[in-house]
mmCIF file of C-alpha atoms and ligand atoms in Angstrom:
data_model
loop_
_atom_site.group_PDB
_atom_site.id
_atom_site.type_symbol
_atom_site.label_atom_id
_atom_site.label_comp_id
_atom_site.label_asym_id
_atom_site.label_seq_id
_atom_site.Cartn_x
_atom_site.Cartn_y
_atom_site.Cartn_z
ATOM 1 C CA MET A 1 -5.213 -33.063 5.121
ATOM 2 C CA SER A 2 -6.936 -30.335 3.753
ATOM 3 C CA ILE A 3 -5.356 -26.668 3.203
ATOM 4 C CA LYS A 4 -7.522 -25.422 5.926
ATOM 5 C CA GLU A 5 -6.342 -28.284 8.189
ATOM 6 C CA GLU A 6 -2.627 -27.628 7.436
ATOM 7 C CA ILE A 7 -3.313 -23.900 8.596
ATOM 8 C CA VAL A 8 -5.178 -24.850 11.723
ATOM 9 C CA ASN A 9 -1.957 -27.048 12.486
ATOM 10 C CA LEU A 10 0.486 -23.900 12.170
ATOM 11 C CA LYS A 11 -2.221 -21.381 13.877
ATOM 12 C CA GLU A 12 0.030 -20.898 17.066
ATOM 13 C CA GLU A 13 3.280 -20.496 15.149
ATOM 14 C CA LEU A 14 1.313 -17.707 12.724
ATOM 15 C CA ILE A 15 0.156 -16.039 15.638
ATOM 16 C CA GLN A 16 3.849 -16.227 17.616
ATOM 17 C CA LEU A 17 5.267 -14.928 14.486
ATOM 18 C CA ARG A 18 2.860 -11.839 14.220
ATOM 19 C CA ARG A 19 3.447 -11.056 17.980
ATOM 20 C CA ASP A 20 6.994 -11.154 17.710
ATOM 21 C CA PHE A 21 7.096 -8.851 14.723
ATOM 22 C CA HIS A 22 4.794 -6.411 16.396
ATOM 23 C CA SER A 23 6.957 -6.498 19.364
ATOM 24 C CA HIS A 24 9.813 -5.389 17.159
ATOM 25 C CA PRO A 25 8.561 -3.013 14.630
ATOM 26 C CA GLU A 26 10.898 -1.383 12.159
ATOM 27 C CA LEU A 27 10.881 1.599 9.925
ATOM 28 C CA GLY A 28 11.064 1.488 6.026
ATOM 29 C CA PHE A 29 14.509 -0.040 4.652
ATOM 30 C CA LYS A 30 15.261 -0.387 8.311
ATOM 31 C CA GLU A 31 13.883 -3.777 8.670
ATOM 32 C CA VAL A 32 16.949 -5.524 9.447
ATOM 33 C CA ARG A 33 15.701 -8.048 12.300
ATOM 34 C CA THR A 34 12.538 -8.635 10.434
ATOM 35 C CA SER A 35 13.997 -9.456 7.078
ATOM 36 C CA ARG A 36 16.762 -11.439 8.662
ATOM 37 C CA ILE A 37 14.147 -13.671 10.161
ATOM 38 C CA VAL A 38 12.152 -13.921 6.996
ATOM 39 C CA GLU A 39 15.424 -15.012 5.091
ATOM 40 C CA GLU A 40 16.349 -17.630 7.586
ATOM 41 C CA TYR A 41 12.760 -18.894 7.694
ATOM 42 C CA LEU A 42 12.541 -19.286 4.025
ATOM 43 C CA GLN A 43 15.917 -20.664 3.808
ATOM 44 C CA LYS A 44 15.099 -23.513 6.353
ATOM 45 C CA LEU A 45 12.058 -24.225 3.863
ATOM 46 C CA GLY A 46 14.521 -25.042 1.141
ATOM 47 C CA LEU A 47 13.533 -22.135 -1.251
ATOM 48 C CA GLU A 48 15.838 -20.289 -3.141
ATOM 49 C CA VAL A 49 16.572 -17.106 -1.286
ATOM 50 C CA ARG A 50 17.944 -13.649 -2.368
ATOM 51 C CA MET A 51 17.927 -10.072 -0.701
ATOM 52 C CA CYS A 52 16.856 -7.251 -2.915
ATOM 53 C CA ALA A 53 16.751 -3.421 -1.990
ATOM 54 C CA GLY A 54 18.385 -4.013 1.259
ATOM 55 C CA THR A 55 15.996 -5.160 3.334
ATOM 56 C CA GLY A 56 13.702 -6.953 1.010
ATOM 57 C CA VAL A 57 13.631 -10.574 0.907
ATOM 58 C CA ILE A 58 12.652 -13.030 -2.267
ATOM 59 C CA GLY A 59 11.818 -16.716 -1.878
ATOM 60 C CA ILE A 60 11.519 -18.715 -5.006
ATOM 61 C CA LEU A 61 9.713 -22.087 -4.615
ATOM 62 C CA THR A 62 10.330 -24.283 -7.974
ATOM 63 C CA GLY A 63 7.356 -26.925 -8.358
ATOM 64 C CA ALA A 64 8.358 -30.383 -9.591
ATOM 65 C CA LYS A 65 6.805 -29.630 -12.994
ATOM 66 C CA GLU A 66 6.709 -26.961 -15.402
ATOM 67 C CA GLY A 67 4.377 -24.153 -15.492
ATOM 68 C CA LYS A 68 3.673 -20.560 -14.799
ATOM 69 C CA THR A 69 5.133 -18.009 -12.215
ATOM 70 C CA ILE A 70 2.914 -16.278 -9.524
ATOM 71 C CA LEU A 71 4.361 -13.511 -7.573
ATOM 72 C CA LEU A 72 2.757 -13.204 -3.989
ATOM 73 C CA ARG A 73 3.751 -9.737 -2.341
ATOM 74 C CA CYS A 74 3.701 -8.657 1.314
ATOM 75 C CA ASP A 75 5.075 -5.765 2.907
ATOM 76 C CA ILE A 76 7.097 -5.784 6.248
ATOM 77 C CA ASP A 77 7.637 -2.111 7.418
ATOM 78 C CA ALA A 78 6.137 -0.436 10.557
ATOM 79 C CA LEU A 79 5.363 3.512 11.127
ATOM 80 C CA PRO A 80 6.694 6.191 13.133
ATOM 81 C CA VAL A 81 3.607 6.009 15.651
ATOM 82 C CA GLU A 82 4.111 5.659 19.418
ATOM 83 C CA GLU A 83 2.073 2.541 20.290
ATOM 84 C CA ASN A 84 -1.026 2.949 22.820
ATOM 85 C CA THR A 85 -2.734 -0.552 22.490
ATOM 86 C CA GLY A 86 -1.971 -1.647 25.896
ATOM 87 C CA LEU A 87 -1.109 -5.190 24.334
ATOM 88 C CA GLU A 88 1.275 -7.430 26.075
ATOM 89 C CA PHE A 89 3.390 -7.941 22.964
ATOM 90 C CA SER A 90 3.415 -3.848 22.220
ATOM 91 C CA SER A 91 6.361 -2.366 20.481
ATOM 92 C CA GLN A 92 9.569 -2.340 22.167
ATOM 93 C CA ASN A 93 10.733 -0.042 19.909
ATOM 94 C CA ASN A 94 9.934 3.640 20.967
ATOM 95 C CA GLY A 95 8.084 5.748 18.626
ATOM 96 C CA VAL A 96 7.762 2.899 16.078
ATOM 97 C CA MET A 97 4.733 0.651 15.697
ATOM 98 C CA HIS A 98 3.162 -1.865 13.283
ATOM 99 C CA ALA A 99 -0.142 0.312 13.076
ATOM 100 C CA CYS A 100 -0.924 -0.800 9.335
ATOM 101 C CA GLY A 101 -1.108 -4.490 9.849
ATOM 102 C CA HIS A 102 1.980 -5.457 8.058
ATOM 103 C CA ASP A 103 3.214 -7.516 11.044
ATOM 104 C CA GLY A 104 0.283 -9.861 10.156
ATOM 105 C CA HIS A 105 1.204 -9.443 6.366
ATOM 106 C CA THR A 106 4.572 -10.706 7.231
ATOM 107 C CA SER A 107 3.530 -13.755 9.309
ATOM 108 C CA MET A 108 0.715 -14.872 6.953
ATOM 109 C CA MET A 109 3.119 -15.108 3.987
ATOM 110 C CA MET A 110 5.876 -17.082 5.780
ATOM 111 C CA ILE A 111 3.131 -19.647 6.734
ATOM 112 C CA ALA A 112 1.900 -19.683 3.316
ATOM 113 C CA ALA A 113 5.354 -20.238 2.162
ATOM 114 C CA LYS A 114 5.714 -23.068 4.476
ATOM 115 C CA ILE A 115 2.449 -24.671 3.374
ATOM 116 C CA LEU A 116 3.291 -24.537 -0.320
ATOM 117 C CA SER A 117 6.872 -25.585 -0.063
ATOM 118 C CA ASN A 118 5.370 -28.801 1.794
ATOM 119 C CA HIS A 119 3.313 -29.402 -1.695
ATOM 120 C CA ARG A 120 6.252 -28.944 -3.995
ATOM 121 C CA GLU A 121 5.805 -32.186 -5.628
ATOM 122 C CA ASP A 122 1.985 -31.198 -6.647
ATOM 123 C CA ILE A 123 3.160 -27.856 -7.980
ATOM 124 C CA CYS A 124 3.810 -27.010 -11.618
ATOM 125 C CA GLY A 125 5.638 -23.738 -12.103
ATOM 126 C CA LYS A 126 7.232 -21.330 -9.489
ATOM 127 C CA ILE A 127 5.907 -19.302 -6.704
ATOM 128 C CA VAL A 128 7.857 -16.155 -5.809
ATOM 129 C CA PHE A 129 7.328 -14.815 -2.434
ATOM 130 C CA LEU A 130 8.277 -11.244 -1.969
ATOM 131 C CA PHE A 131 8.644 -9.410 1.311
ATOM 132 C CA GLN A 132 8.970 -5.779 0.533
ATOM 133 C CA PRO A 133 10.085 -3.002 2.561
ATOM 134 C CA ASN A 134 8.887 0.444 3.084
ATOM 135 C CA GLU A 135 5.647 0.031 1.523
ATOM 136 C CA GLU A 136 4.660 3.378 3.330
ATOM 137 C CA ASP A 137 7.132 5.207 1.139
ATOM 138 C CA ALA A 138 7.610 3.949 -2.279
ATOM 139 C CA GLY A 139 9.734 0.732 -1.522
ATOM 140 C CA ALA A 140 8.264 -1.514 -4.417
ATOM 141 C CA GLU A 141 10.042 0.813 -6.970
ATOM 142 C CA GLU A 142 13.289 0.370 -5.546
ATOM 143 C CA MET A 143 12.781 -3.617 -5.597
ATOM 144 C CA ILE A 144 11.863 -3.561 -9.080
ATOM 145 C CA LYS A 145 14.794 -1.198 -9.915
ATOM 146 C CA GLN A 146 16.868 -4.015 -8.327
ATOM 147 C CA GLY A 147 15.491 -6.649 -10.373
ATOM 148 C CA ALA A 148 12.773 -8.109 -8.202
ATOM 149 C CA LEU A 149 10.730 -8.784 -11.279
ATOM 150 C CA GLN A 150 13.557 -10.813 -12.963
ATOM 151 C CA ASN A 151 14.926 -14.465 -12.412
ATOM 152 C CA PRO A 152 12.242 -15.499 -12.658
ATOM 153 C CA VAL A 153 9.785 -13.215 -14.680
ATOM 154 C CA PRO A 154 6.113 -13.580 -12.685
ATOM 155 C CA ASP A 155 3.009 -13.869 -14.903
ATOM 156 C CA ALA A 156 0.862 -12.620 -12.427
ATOM 157 C CA VAL A 157 0.808 -11.047 -8.880
ATOM 158 C CA CYS A 158 -1.443 -11.257 -5.822
ATOM 159 C CA GLY A 159 -1.345 -9.282 -2.724
ATOM 160 C CA LEU A 160 -3.517 -8.386 0.006
ATOM 161 C CA HIS A 161 -4.012 -5.656 2.897
ATOM 162 C CA ILE A 162 -5.602 -6.370 6.435
ATOM 163 C CA TRP A 163 -8.280 -4.207 6.698
ATOM 164 C CA SER A 164 -9.807 -2.628 10.080
ATOM 165 C CA TYR A 165 -12.765 -1.110 7.803
ATOM 166 C CA ILE A 166 -14.516 -4.257 7.010
ATOM 167 C CA PRO A 167 -15.450 -7.127 9.351
ATOM 168 C CA THR A 168 -13.319 -10.322 9.979
ATOM 169 C CA GLY A 169 -14.373 -12.983 7.972
ATOM 170 C CA THR A 170 -15.038 -10.578 4.939
ATOM 171 C CA ILE A 171 -13.063 -9.978 2.012
ATOM 172 C CA GLY A 172 -13.095 -6.845 -0.255
ATOM 173 C CA ILE A 173 -12.107 -6.808 -4.083
ATOM 174 C CA ILE A 174 -13.150 -5.264 -7.039
ATOM 175 C CA PRO A 175 -11.769 -5.144 -10.693
ATOM 176 C CA GLY A 176 -10.335 -2.107 -11.989
ATOM 177 C CA PRO A 177 -9.469 0.825 -9.692
ATOM 178 C CA ILE A 178 -9.443 -0.007 -6.117
ATOM 179 C CA MET A 179 -6.660 2.174 -4.553
ATOM 180 C CA ALA A 180 -5.786 5.712 -5.846
ATOM 181 C CA SER A 181 -2.921 7.132 -7.254
ATOM 182 C CA SER A 182 -1.243 10.130 -5.540
ATOM 183 C CA TYR A 183 1.115 12.506 -6.546
ATOM 184 C CA TYR A 184 2.708 15.288 -4.162
ATOM 185 C CA PHE A 185 2.873 18.685 -5.613
ATOM 186 C CA LYS A 186 5.144 21.940 -4.507
ATOM 187 C CA VAL A 187 3.897 24.908 -5.976
ATOM 188 C CA THR A 188 6.706 27.984 -5.525
ATOM 189 C CA ILE A 189 5.385 31.409 -5.995
ATOM 190 C CA THR A 190 7.629 34.218 -6.626
ATOM 191 C CA GLY A 191 6.589 37.709 -6.766
ATOM 192 C CA ARG A 192 8.612 40.908 -5.632
ATOM 193 C CA GLY A 193 8.851 41.651 -2.035
ATOM 194 C CA GLY A 194 8.568 45.289 -0.348
ATOM 195 C CA HIS A 195 7.032 47.427 2.048
ATOM 196 C CA GLY A 196 3.822 46.334 3.548
ATOM 197 C CA GLY A 197 2.740 50.128 3.627
ATOM 198 C CA ALA A 198 3.341 50.492 -0.347
ATOM 199 C CA PRO A 199 1.911 46.966 -1.544
ATOM 200 C CA HIS A 200 1.275 48.686 -5.131
ATOM 201 C CA LYS A 201 5.125 48.793 -5.334
ATOM 202 C CA THR A 202 5.266 44.802 -4.659
ATOM 203 C CA ILE A 203 3.949 41.537 -6.308
ATOM 204 C CA SER A 204 2.398 39.750 -3.410
ATOM 205 C CA PRO A 205 2.788 36.131 -3.506
ATOM 206 C CA ILE A 206 0.371 35.658 -0.735
ATOM 207 C CA ASP A 207 -2.495 37.418 -2.661
ATOM 208 C CA THR A 208 -1.587 35.451 -5.593
ATOM 209 C CA ALA A 209 -1.970 32.196 -3.492
ATOM 210 C CA GLY A 210 -5.453 32.944 -2.447
ATOM 211 C CA HIS A 211 -6.183 33.312 -6.169
ATOM 212 C CA VAL A 212 -4.431 30.009 -6.722
ATOM 213 C CA LEU A 213 -6.439 28.195 -3.980
ATOM 214 C CA ALA A 214 -9.869 29.372 -5.238
ATOM 215 C CA ALA A 215 -8.859 28.448 -8.955
ATOM 216 C CA ILE A 216 -8.079 25.049 -7.988
ATOM 217 C CA ASN A 217 -11.184 24.647 -6.166
ATOM 218 C CA SER A 218 -13.174 25.884 -9.015
ATOM 219 C CA TYR A 219 -11.397 23.471 -11.447
ATOM 220 C CA HIS A 220 -12.365 20.684 -9.152
ATOM 221 C CA THR A 221 -15.828 21.547 -8.887
ATOM 222 C CA TYR A 222 -16.655 22.872 -12.254
ATOM 223 C CA GLU A 223 -14.387 21.161 -14.577
ATOM 224 C CA GLN A 224 -13.475 17.782 -12.988
ATOM 225 C CA ASP A 225 -16.033 15.012 -13.688
ATOM 226 C CA SER A 226 -17.463 14.220 -10.219
ATOM 227 C CA LEU A 227 -17.522 10.584 -11.452
ATOM 228 C CA LYS A 228 -13.857 10.200 -11.626
ATOM 229 C CA PRO A 229 -12.902 10.482 -8.080
ATOM 230 C CA THR A 230 -10.270 13.073 -7.227
ATOM 231 C CA VAL A 231 -8.939 14.908 -4.332
ATOM 232 C CA ILE A 232 -6.958 17.842 -4.528
ATOM 233 C CA SER A 233 -5.757 19.094 -1.086
ATOM 234 C CA VAL A 234 -3.051 21.513 0.209
ATOM 235 C CA GLY A 235 -1.456 20.590 3.269
ATOM 236 C CA LYS A 236 1.067 23.103 3.643
ATOM 237 C CA ILE A 237 1.624 26.987 2.855
ATOM 238 C CA HIS A 238 4.458 28.975 3.896
ATOM 239 C CA SER A 239 5.435 32.375 3.271
ATOM 240 C CA GLY A 240 6.734 35.817 4.763
ATOM 241 C CA GLN A 241 8.803 36.851 8.106
ATOM 242 C CA LYS A 242 7.113 39.977 9.455
ATOM 243 C CA GLU A 243 3.855 41.839 9.219
ATOM 244 C CA ILE A 244 5.185 44.939 7.315
ATOM 245 C CA ILE A 245 6.894 43.006 4.768
ATOM 246 C CA VAL A 246 5.362 41.743 1.603
ATOM 247 C CA PRO A 247 7.509 38.512 0.933
ATOM 248 C CA ASP A 248 9.357 37.682 -2.310
ATOM 249 C CA ILE A 249 8.193 33.938 -2.259
ATOM 250 C CA LEU A 250 5.760 31.606 -1.188
ATOM 251 C CA GLU A 251 5.880 27.661 -1.149
ATOM 252 C CA MET A 252 2.551 25.391 -1.271
ATOM 253 C CA GLU A 253 2.355 21.808 -0.898
ATOM 254 C CA GLY A 254 -0.186 19.323 -1.312
ATOM 255 C CA SER A 255 -1.442 16.193 -3.115
ATOM 256 C CA ILE A 256 -3.476 15.103 -5.903
ATOM 257 C CA ARG A 257 -5.143 11.759 -5.762
ATOM 258 C CA CYS A 258 -7.080 9.932 -8.523
ATOM 259 C CA LEU A 259 -9.239 6.797 -8.462
ATOM 260 C CA HIS A 260 -9.182 6.753 -12.214
ATOM 261 C CA GLU A 261 -6.692 6.564 -15.131
ATOM 262 C CA ASP A 262 -6.861 10.169 -16.222
ATOM 263 C CA ASP A 263 -4.645 11.361 -13.516
ATOM 264 C CA GLU A 264 -1.964 12.796 -15.951
ATOM 265 C CA ALA A 265 -4.827 15.053 -17.466
ATOM 266 C CA VAL A 266 -5.802 16.154 -14.020
ATOM 267 C CA ARG A 267 -2.042 17.178 -13.251
ATOM 268 C CA LYS A 268 -1.702 18.941 -16.703
ATOM 269 C CA ARG A 269 -5.061 20.866 -16.015
ATOM 270 C CA PHE A 270 -3.707 21.671 -12.439
ATOM 271 C CA CYS A 271 -0.308 23.153 -13.785
ATOM 272 C CA GLU A 272 -2.278 25.207 -16.278
ATOM 273 C CA ILE A 273 -4.565 26.700 -13.817
ATOM 274 C CA VAL A 274 -1.732 27.523 -11.165
ATOM 275 C CA GLU A 275 0.793 28.763 -13.800
ATOM 276 C CA GLY A 276 -2.229 30.977 -15.891
ATOM 277 C CA THR A 277 -3.428 32.257 -12.224
ATOM 278 C CA CYS A 278 0.232 33.122 -11.307
ATOM 279 C CA LYS A 279 0.708 34.790 -14.513
ATOM 280 C CA ALA A 280 -2.449 37.005 -14.255
ATOM 281 C CA HIS A 281 -1.055 38.254 -10.821
ATOM 282 C CA ARG A 282 2.343 39.042 -12.477
ATOM 283 C CA CYS A 283 3.991 36.095 -10.159
ATOM 284 C CA GLU A 284 6.391 33.435 -11.548
ATOM 285 C CA CYS A 285 5.326 29.930 -10.300
ATOM 286 C CA LYS A 286 7.482 26.642 -10.555
ATOM 287 C CA ILE A 287 5.585 23.422 -9.975
ATOM 288 C CA GLU A 288 7.235 20.021 -8.989
ATOM 289 C CA PHE A 289 5.554 16.546 -8.604
ATOM 290 C CA VAL A 290 6.798 13.652 -6.768
ATOM 291 C CA CYS A 291 4.864 10.342 -7.391
ATOM 292 C CA GLY A 292 3.504 8.755 -4.047
ATOM 293 C CA ASN A 293 1.628 5.649 -5.593
ATOM 294 C CA THR A 294 0.363 5.034 -9.120
ATOM 295 C CA LEU A 295 -3.099 3.780 -9.508
ATOM 296 C CA LEU A 296 -3.816 0.204 -7.990
ATOM 297 C CA ASN A 297 -6.003 -1.157 -11.001
ATOM 298 C CA ASN A 298 -7.064 -4.601 -10.633
ATOM 299 C CA ASP A 299 -6.920 -6.888 -13.669
ATOM 300 C CA GLU A 300 -10.229 -8.549 -14.509
ATOM 301 C CA SER A 301 -9.081 -12.190 -14.683
ATOM 302 C CA MET A 302 -6.958 -12.237 -11.777
ATOM 303 C CA THR A 303 -9.881 -10.587 -9.697
ATOM 304 C CA ARG A 304 -12.021 -13.074 -10.722
ATOM 305 C CA LEU A 305 -9.471 -15.553 -9.658
ATOM 306 C CA VAL A 306 -9.229 -14.133 -6.375
ATOM 307 C CA MET A 307 -13.049 -13.841 -6.083
ATOM 308 C CA ASP A 308 -13.239 -17.557 -6.875
ATOM 309 C CA CYS A 309 -10.706 -18.622 -4.191
ATOM 310 C CA ALA A 310 -12.511 -16.024 -1.702
ATOM 311 C CA GLU A 311 -15.918 -17.813 -2.293
ATOM 312 C CA LYS A 312 -14.104 -21.157 -1.294
ATOM 313 C CA VAL A 313 -12.541 -19.602 1.868
ATOM 314 C CA VAL A 314 -15.083 -17.277 3.432
ATOM 315 C CA GLY A 315 -18.241 -17.916 1.057
ATOM 316 C CA ARG A 316 -19.895 -15.885 -1.603
ATOM 317 C CA GLU A 317 -21.954 -13.940 0.829
ATOM 318 C CA ASN A 318 -18.834 -12.543 2.417
ATOM 319 C CA ILE A 319 -17.042 -11.071 -0.649
ATOM 320 C CA LEU A 320 -17.748 -7.445 -0.344
ATOM 321 C CA THR A 321 -17.416 -5.313 -3.519
ATOM 322 C CA LYS A 322 -19.595 -2.113 -2.307
ATOM 323 C CA ASN A 323 -17.741 0.846 -1.064
ATOM 324 C CA ILE A 324 -14.472 -1.293 -1.231
ATOM 325 C CA SER A 325 -12.199 1.356 -3.282
ATOM 326 C CA VAL A 326 -10.349 4.136 -1.332
ATOM 327 C CA MET A 327 -8.533 7.236 -2.152
ATOM 328 C CA LEU A 328 -5.520 5.846 -0.002
ATOM 329 C CA GLY A 329 -2.607 4.270 -1.702
ATOM 330 C CA ASP A 330 -0.540 1.198 -1.981
ATOM 331 C CA ASP A 331 2.722 0.536 -3.837
ATOM 332 C CA PHE A 332 1.717 -2.827 -4.814
ATOM 333 C CA ALA A 333 0.428 -0.668 -7.914
ATOM 334 C CA GLU A 334 4.023 -0.954 -9.078
ATOM 335 C CA PHE A 335 3.879 -4.706 -9.577
ATOM 336 C CA SER A 336 0.389 -4.685 -10.997
ATOM 337 C CA ARG A 337 0.958 -2.100 -13.686
ATOM 338 C CA ARG A 338 3.765 -4.065 -15.134
ATOM 339 C CA ILE A 339 2.114 -7.606 -14.711
ATOM 340 C CA PRO A 340 -1.630 -8.710 -14.306
ATOM 341 C CA GLY A 341 -2.385 -8.373 -10.460
ATOM 342 C CA ALA A 342 -5.025 -8.464 -8.036
ATOM 343 C CA TYR A 343 -5.240 -6.665 -4.562
ATOM 344 C CA TYR A 344 -7.784 -7.355 -2.034
ATOM 345 C CA PHE A 345 -8.805 -6.359 1.566
ATOM 346 C CA LEU A 346 -8.887 -8.838 4.260
ATOM 347 C CA GLY A 347 -11.324 -7.825 6.847
ATOM 348 C CA THR A 348 -10.011 -7.601 10.580
ATOM 349 C CA GLY A 349 -12.692 -5.350 12.289
ATOM 350 C CA ASN A 350 -14.240 -6.905 15.126
ATOM 351 C CA GLU A 351 -15.786 -4.252 17.759
ATOM 352 C CA GLU A 352 -15.504 -6.892 20.580
ATOM 353 C CA LYS A 353 -11.865 -7.340 19.976
ATOM 354 C CA HIS A 354 -11.496 -3.539 19.533
ATOM 355 C CA THR A 355 -9.857 -4.138 16.017
ATOM 356 C CA THR A 356 -11.880 -1.228 14.141
ATOM 357 C CA TYR A 357 -9.558 1.628 14.862
ATOM 358 C CA GLU A 358 -8.077 3.408 11.462
ATOM 359 C CA HIS A 359 -5.014 2.154 10.227
ATOM 360 C CA HIS A 360 -1.920 4.332 11.358
ATOM 361 C CA ASN A 361 -3.937 5.091 14.677
ATOM 362 C CA CYS A 362 -1.854 4.462 17.892
ATOM 363 C CA LYS A 363 -4.663 1.859 19.156
ATOM 364 C CA PHE A 364 -4.614 0.097 15.789
ATOM 365 C CA ASN A 365 -4.641 -3.499 16.392
ATOM 366 C CA ILE A 366 -5.952 -6.771 14.193
ATOM 367 C CA ASP A 367 -8.193 -9.366 15.225
ATOM 368 C CA GLU A 368 -5.822 -12.566 14.910
ATOM 369 C CA ASP A 369 -8.493 -14.873 13.408
ATOM 370 C CA SER A 370 -8.187 -13.036 10.275
ATOM 371 C CA LEU A 371 -4.589 -14.351 9.873
ATOM 372 C CA ALA A 372 -5.725 -17.994 8.917
ATOM 373 C CA ILE A 373 -8.071 -16.468 6.362
ATOM 374 C CA GLY A 374 -5.164 -14.639 4.828
ATOM 375 C CA VAL A 375 -2.735 -17.450 4.556
ATOM 376 C CA GLU A 376 -5.619 -19.645 2.922
ATOM 377 C CA MET A 377 -6.152 -16.730 0.374
ATOM 378 C CA HIS A 378 -2.451 -16.676 -0.639
ATOM 379 C CA VAL A 379 -2.131 -20.547 -0.718
ATOM 380 C CA LYS A 380 -5.265 -20.971 -2.838
ATOM 381 C CA SER A 381 -4.752 -18.079 -5.220
ATOM 382 C CA ALA A 382 -1.327 -19.472 -5.900
ATOM 383 C CA LEU A 383 -2.389 -22.966 -6.498
ATOM 384 C CA SER A 384 -5.580 -21.872 -8.463
ATOM 385 C CA TYR A 385 -3.178 -19.557 -10.633
ATOM 386 C CA LEU A 386 -0.848 -22.389 -11.461
ATOM 387 C CA GLY A 387 -3.585 -24.727 -12.094
ATOM 388 C CA VAL A 388 -2.882 -27.063 -8.980
ATOM 389 C CA LYS A 389 -5.744 -28.887 -7.443
ATOM 390 C CA ILE A 390 -4.883 -30.138 -3.921
ATOM 391 C CA ASP A 391 -8.073 -30.432 -1.630
ATOM 392 C CA GLU A 392 -10.838 -29.472 -3.967
HETATM 393 ZN ZN1 ZN B 1 -0.365 -0.882 5.058
HETATM 394 ZN ZN1 ZN B 2 -0.140 2.139 5.904
#
């Protein structure tokens, strides 16, 4: 039986699993039910299973022969969104929804694990199935801190994201940067408060913030190379209590996203410009950064491997390489900056099935026909990396 046929035989289970997870979404690091189901499922398959970072699950399939180790990673968390899809298997948890497709990710990887474990005798090396909690807020780092990349140490990593922006039956992938890094900043500008009728006796952080905003925009337009995609946006400014008082302090928060490797230089210049502008206006400033995601940079040879698999699964004409990279991020980057990796988008967009809504939208849904394609990609990329030929 070919891998494709094996997947067809498991399609009902695949969809059932997805719908069950969809009805029971859980927020990051609280995926207790989800991870218990995954854990028991992998144990039944005879994998070596361990928990990691609370609700993370790692299943290890050891082939009959020696070889390399490949890590397949998926994410299992849902979002704080009130579902409005009208699906019969809608979320039963108020205010929580699988609005990013991670329900599909979890079920695809479980079925991939089932198929691959049936081929243990043919496999040389190891396949690590990693079910990661809290993708939406840096869960990968926590798993790595707690040893996810040890025992065994993987040689390579593959992962995918269901993607409503491209049609079902297509796969989007490119070598190099595919998803942006993001750093959240908080700038605290301190002046000297006083009477609104005597501003010359105060140092206004609000006035200074206006200059800071202008300086950031100038930097972005006139100094930053526009062929190196960079977004600097301010999402929150807070200062002041009353119209007749110049406040002491102002807080400004936003993010810097880069789809290139020079993100550190961008942050450095951002700091110089903000600090310099504040100084010119007699204010003190403090800048803090929190890393949202690092750059997701696809390894050349792993990308080629995934592309070769995609050619077998969806055909060369359905591999999309134009307009694929995005300024969004994924903490898959935490794995792929440590070991060679490839990350790709699995098309799920289908106008007739209303599956072209934005990710994180309350009407987001996936085309379940894309799930079998994802399973085949997982299975074939793992086998191909380990050099195992089953049905070719
Ligand atoms: Zn997602
Ligand atoms: Zn998401």
